[in-house]
Amino acid sequence: MHNRKATAIGLGKYPDVSLRLARERASEQRRLRAEGVNPVEQKREQRAAGPKTSTFDDCASLYIADHLAEWKSSKHAQQWTNTLSTYASPHIGKKAISQISTTDVKRLLEPIWSTKHETASRVQGRIAAILDWATAHGLRQGDNPARWKGHLEHLLAKSTQSSRADKHHAALPHAHISEFLLRLQEQDGMARWALEFLILTAARTSEVTGIRLNEIDLARATWTVPKERMKAGKAHRVPLSTRAIAIVKFLTPLTNGEFLFRGGKADRPLSNMAMSMLLRRMGYEEITVHGFRSTFRDFAAEMTTHDFSTAEAALAHTLRDKVAAAYARTDLYDKRTVLMKEWEQYCYATAPAATTVITREGAPR
């Protein structure tokens, strides 16, 4: 209401404008009104003053649009969007493209350079390409702060990824998950089945070790984790893939009647440390069980066309922003079902195909 007259300002059309962007725009409008500024009049003044300063996110969108024709599929464009929105936008998305510095680029890459080097290298290359595009279009001047040769190569620690044995990082790179599962299938014991199930569901350790048989609905291929075992204190539905269901069916006759993954004592579930100990026995001393959630998250961002919200919902991450939470009327179960099927297919790309039946030869000992 301005001068006792109702006014409205659009936030953009869905799906061109994401929920996150709409939320940020709405927050900005509220801030302006609180300061006594009429957003509608301000927008008119900005139009009259000329084009706004282009941000990194603006240029990223234009770069992707410019290259759609030469890219083989829309999936490639979505992978660019997912990677940038996950790793670049939170740091430099709203910054003027002309003001992005070496410090900005280095700061966003450092946290993932040693733990997710393949991803970090991809992010660096994409940022560099967008900055080159911006320079060519007269939106910035000077050297590219994201260039590798003769610049970032001297500022970021050299990666040992090319010679590593996949066991020196907290999170396994998603490109090696299939190879890991091949080795896991050679292991004995209940922890072997629990870890495979954890990987397939992208769940937390305590959620998996505490599974009770009555939490699983085989007819609907759904596992419902009660709120008591969820970090956010809210029940969480998990769609089960073909292989996950096969594991449940195989282990059910071997349980103690309550817990799917039985522990050393008849009435106890598997220990929370069992899977970590298994990793150490396999030689993966630096990888953590929790790290497989990061492996899944990187897969979703880099190898699929699923949006940020679907991947976050699969990990049962709570929306921190109250505005976003208000719009989250659904747990995106159907979308997550598709995502988890794609994850299973990726996991067994080179390992033996996931089957609906597990033979007695694979019984835990």
Short mmCIF file of N, CA and C in Angstrom, two decimals, residues 77-154:
data_model
loop_
_atom_site.label_atom_id
_atom_site.label_comp_id
_atom_site.label_asym_id
_atom_site.label_seq_id
_atom_site.Cartn_x
_atom_site.Cartn_y
_atom_site.Cartn_z
N ALA A 77 23.25 -28.41 -20.15
CA ALA A 77 22.94 -27.08 -19.62
C ALA A 77 22.52 -27.17 -18.16
N GLN A 78 21.73 -28.18 -17.82
CA GLN A 78 21.28 -28.34 -16.45
C GLN A 78 22.44 -28.67 -15.52
N GLN A 79 23.40 -29.43 -16.02
CA GLN A 79 24.58 -29.75 -15.21
C GLN A 79 25.38 -28.49 -14.90
N TRP A 80 25.50 -27.61 -15.89
CA TRP A 80 26.16 -26.33 -15.67
C TRP A 80 25.41 -25.54 -14.60
N THR A 81 24.10 -25.47 -14.75
CA THR A 81 23.27 -24.71 -13.81
C THR A 81 23.40 -25.27 -12.40
N ASN A 82 23.32 -26.59 -12.27
CA ASN A 82 23.40 -27.22 -10.95
C ASN A 82 24.75 -26.97 -10.28
N THR A 83 25.82 -27.15 -11.05
CA THR A 83 27.17 -26.97 -10.50
C THR A 83 27.38 -25.53 -10.02
N LEU A 84 26.98 -24.57 -10.86
CA LEU A 84 27.18 -23.17 -10.51
C LEU A 84 26.31 -22.73 -9.35
N SER A 85 25.05 -23.19 -9.33
CA SER A 85 24.14 -22.78 -8.25
C SER A 85 24.57 -23.37 -6.91
N THR A 86 25.22 -24.54 -6.96
CA THR A 86 25.66 -25.18 -5.72
C THR A 86 26.97 -24.61 -5.19
N TYR A 87 27.93 -24.35 -6.07
CA TYR A 87 29.27 -23.99 -5.60
C TYR A 87 29.69 -22.54 -5.86
N ALA A 88 29.14 -21.89 -6.88
CA ALA A 88 29.56 -20.53 -7.20
C ALA A 88 28.58 -19.45 -6.74
N SER A 89 27.31 -19.64 -7.04
CA SER A 89 26.31 -18.60 -6.73
C SER A 89 26.26 -18.17 -5.27
N PRO A 90 26.36 -19.11 -4.31
CA PRO A 90 26.30 -18.67 -2.91
C PRO A 90 27.41 -17.68 -2.54
N HIS A 91 28.51 -17.67 -3.31
CA HIS A 91 29.65 -16.82 -2.99
C HIS A 91 29.72 -15.57 -3.86
N ILE A 92 29.48 -15.72 -5.17
CA ILE A 92 29.67 -14.59 -6.09
C ILE A 92 28.47 -14.32 -6.97
N GLY A 93 27.39 -15.04 -6.75
CA GLY A 93 26.23 -14.93 -7.64
C GLY A 93 25.67 -13.53 -7.76
N LYS A 94 25.62 -12.79 -6.66
CA LYS A 94 25.04 -11.45 -6.68
C LYS A 94 26.08 -10.34 -6.84
N LYS A 95 27.32 -10.74 -7.01
CA LYS A 95 28.38 -9.74 -7.16
C LYS A 95 28.48 -9.28 -8.60
N ALA A 96 28.76 -7.99 -8.80
CA ALA A 96 28.91 -7.46 -10.15
C ALA A 96 30.02 -8.22 -10.87
N ILE A 97 29.76 -8.62 -12.09
CA ILE A 97 30.72 -9.42 -12.85
C ILE A 97 32.05 -8.68 -13.00
N SER A 98 31.98 -7.35 -13.05
CA SER A 98 33.19 -6.54 -13.22
C SER A 98 34.04 -6.47 -11.96
N GLN A 99 33.46 -6.88 -10.82
CA GLN A 99 34.16 -6.75 -9.55
C GLN A 99 34.69 -8.07 -9.00
N ILE A 100 34.45 -9.16 -9.71
CA ILE A 100 34.92 -10.47 -9.22
C ILE A 100 36.44 -10.54 -9.30
N SER A 101 37.05 -10.92 -8.20
CA SER A 101 38.51 -10.91 -8.09
C SER A 101 39.08 -12.31 -7.90
N THR A 102 40.39 -12.38 -7.96
CA THR A 102 41.08 -13.65 -7.71
C THR A 102 40.76 -14.15 -6.30
N THR A 103 40.70 -13.24 -5.35
CA THR A 103 40.38 -13.62 -3.97
C THR A 103 39.01 -14.28 -3.89
N ASP A 104 38.03 -13.74 -4.62
CA ASP A 104 36.68 -14.32 -4.63
C ASP A 104 36.72 -15.76 -5.14
N VAL A 105 37.39 -15.96 -6.26
CA VAL A 105 37.44 -17.28 -6.88
C VAL A 105 38.19 -18.26 -6.00
N LYS A 106 39.33 -17.83 -5.48
CA LYS A 106 40.14 -18.69 -4.62
C LYS A 106 39.37 -19.09 -3.36
N ARG A 107 38.64 -18.13 -2.79
CA ARG A 107 37.90 -18.39 -1.55
C ARG A 107 36.81 -19.44 -1.74
N LEU A 108 36.13 -19.44 -2.88
CA LEU A 108 35.05 -20.41 -3.09
C LEU A 108 35.58 -21.78 -3.50
N LEU A 109 36.78 -21.82 -4.10
CA LEU A 109 37.34 -23.10 -4.53
C LEU A 109 38.08 -23.84 -3.42
N GLU A 110 38.72 -23.11 -2.53
CA GLU A 110 39.56 -23.75 -1.51
C GLU A 110 38.86 -24.81 -0.67
N PRO A 111 37.61 -24.59 -0.22
CA PRO A 111 36.96 -25.61 0.63
C PRO A 111 36.74 -26.95 -0.06
N ILE A 112 36.69 -26.96 -1.39
CA ILE A 112 36.42 -28.21 -2.11
C ILE A 112 37.60 -28.67 -2.97
N TRP A 113 38.69 -27.90 -2.96
CA TRP A 113 39.79 -28.21 -3.87
C TRP A 113 40.46 -29.55 -3.58
N SER A 114 40.62 -29.89 -2.31
CA SER A 114 41.29 -31.14 -1.96
C SER A 114 40.32 -32.28 -1.72
N THR A 115 39.09 -31.96 -1.28
CA THR A 115 38.13 -33.02 -0.96
C THR A 115 37.25 -33.41 -2.14
N LYS A 116 37.03 -32.47 -3.07
CA LYS A 116 36.19 -32.74 -4.24
C LYS A 116 36.87 -32.14 -5.46
N HIS A 117 38.08 -32.60 -5.71
CA HIS A 117 38.89 -31.93 -6.72
C HIS A 117 38.27 -31.95 -8.11
N GLU A 118 37.70 -33.06 -8.51
CA GLU A 118 37.09 -33.14 -9.83
C GLU A 118 35.99 -32.09 -9.98
N THR A 119 35.18 -31.97 -8.95
CA THR A 119 34.11 -30.97 -8.95
C THR A 119 34.69 -29.57 -8.95
N ALA A 120 35.68 -29.33 -8.09
CA ALA A 120 36.28 -28.00 -7.98
C ALA A 120 36.92 -27.57 -9.30
N SER A 121 37.59 -28.50 -9.97
CA SER A 121 38.21 -28.20 -11.25
C SER A 121 37.16 -27.83 -12.29
N ARG A 122 36.04 -28.53 -12.25
CA ARG A 122 34.95 -28.23 -13.18
C ARG A 122 34.35 -26.85 -12.89
N VAL A 123 34.19 -26.54 -11.62
CA VAL A 123 33.66 -25.23 -11.23
C VAL A 123 34.61 -24.12 -11.70
N GLN A 124 35.90 -24.32 -11.47
CA GLN A 124 36.90 -23.32 -11.89
C GLN A 124 36.83 -23.07 -13.39
N GLY A 125 36.74 -24.14 -14.17
CA GLY A 125 36.68 -24.00 -15.62
C GLY A 125 35.43 -23.27 -16.09
N ARG A 126 34.32 -23.53 -15.43
CA ARG A 126 33.06 -22.90 -15.83
C ARG A 126 33.03 -21.42 -15.44
N ILE A 127 33.58 -21.11 -14.28
CA ILE A 127 33.65 -19.70 -13.89
C ILE A 127 34.55 -18.94 -14.85
N ALA A 128 35.69 -19.55 -15.20
CA ALA A 128 36.62 -18.91 -16.14
C ALA A 128 35.95 -18.65 -17.48
N ALA A 129 35.18 -19.61 -17.97
CA ALA A 129 34.49 -19.45 -19.26
C ALA A 129 33.48 -18.30 -19.21
N ILE A 130 32.75 -18.20 -18.11
CA ILE A 130 31.75 -17.14 -17.98
C ILE A 130 32.42 -15.77 -17.89
N LEU A 131 33.54 -15.69 -17.17
CA LEU A 131 34.25 -14.42 -17.07
C LEU A 131 34.85 -14.02 -18.41
N ASP A 132 35.35 -14.98 -19.18
CA ASP A 132 35.84 -14.69 -20.53
C ASP A 132 34.70 -14.16 -21.40
N TRP A 133 33.54 -14.79 -21.29
CA TRP A 133 32.36 -14.35 -22.04
C TRP A 133 32.00 -12.92 -21.68
N ALA A 134 32.05 -12.61 -20.39
CA ALA A 134 31.71 -11.26 -19.92
C ALA A 134 32.70 -10.23 -20.46
N THR A 135 33.97 -10.58 -20.51
CA THR A 135 34.98 -9.68 -21.05
C THR A 135 34.73 -9.43 -22.53
N ALA A 136 34.42 -10.49 -23.27
CA ALA A 136 34.14 -10.36 -24.70
C ALA A 136 32.93 -9.48 -24.97
N HIS A 137 31.99 -9.45 -24.03
CA HIS A 137 30.78 -8.64 -24.19
C HIS A 137 30.91 -7.26 -23.54
N GLY A 138 32.12 -6.90 -23.15
CA GLY A 138 32.36 -5.57 -22.61
C GLY A 138 31.84 -5.34 -21.21
N LEU A 139 31.63 -6.42 -20.46
CA LEU A 139 31.06 -6.29 -19.11
C LEU A 139 32.13 -6.26 -18.02
N ARG A 140 33.37 -6.56 -18.39
CA ARG A 140 34.48 -6.48 -17.45
C ARG A 140 35.77 -6.28 -18.23
N GLN A 141 36.82 -5.87 -17.53
CA GLN A 141 38.10 -5.63 -18.17
C GLN A 141 39.20 -6.34 -17.39
N GLY A 142 40.35 -6.46 -18.02
CA GLY A 142 41.50 -7.04 -17.33
C GLY A 142 41.59 -8.55 -17.46
N ASP A 143 42.58 -9.12 -16.78
CA ASP A 143 42.81 -10.56 -16.82
C ASP A 143 41.68 -11.32 -16.14
N ASN A 144 41.54 -12.57 -16.54
CA ASN A 144 40.51 -13.43 -15.96
C ASN A 144 41.01 -13.97 -14.61
N PRO A 145 40.35 -13.62 -13.50
CA PRO A 145 40.81 -14.07 -12.18
C PRO A 145 40.62 -15.56 -11.94
N ALA A 146 39.87 -16.23 -12.83
CA ALA A 146 39.64 -17.67 -12.65
C ALA A 146 40.50 -18.50 -13.59
N ARG A 147 41.39 -17.85 -14.35
CA ARG A 147 42.22 -18.61 -15.29
C ARG A 147 43.18 -19.51 -14.51
N TRP A 148 43.47 -20.66 -15.06
CA TRP A 148 44.32 -21.63 -14.39
C TRP A 148 45.79 -21.44 -14.70
N LYS A 149 46.13 -21.48 -15.97
CA LYS A 149 47.52 -21.43 -16.40
C LYS A 149 48.17 -20.10 -15.99
N GLY A 150 49.26 -20.20 -15.30
CA GLY A 150 50.00 -19.02 -14.90
C GLY A 150 49.34 -18.19 -13.82
N HIS A 151 48.27 -18.72 -13.22
CA HIS A 151 47.57 -17.93 -12.21
C HIS A 151 47.12 -18.80 -11.03
N LEU A 152 45.93 -19.40 -11.13
CA LEU A 152 45.44 -20.22 -10.03
C LEU A 152 46.30 -21.45 -9.78
N GLU A 153 47.02 -21.90 -10.81
CA GLU A 153 47.89 -23.07 -10.61
C GLU A 153 48.97 -22.79 -9.57
N HIS A 154 49.26 -21.50 -9.35
CA HIS A 154 50.27 -21.13 -8.35
C HIS A 154 49.65 -20.80 -6.99
#
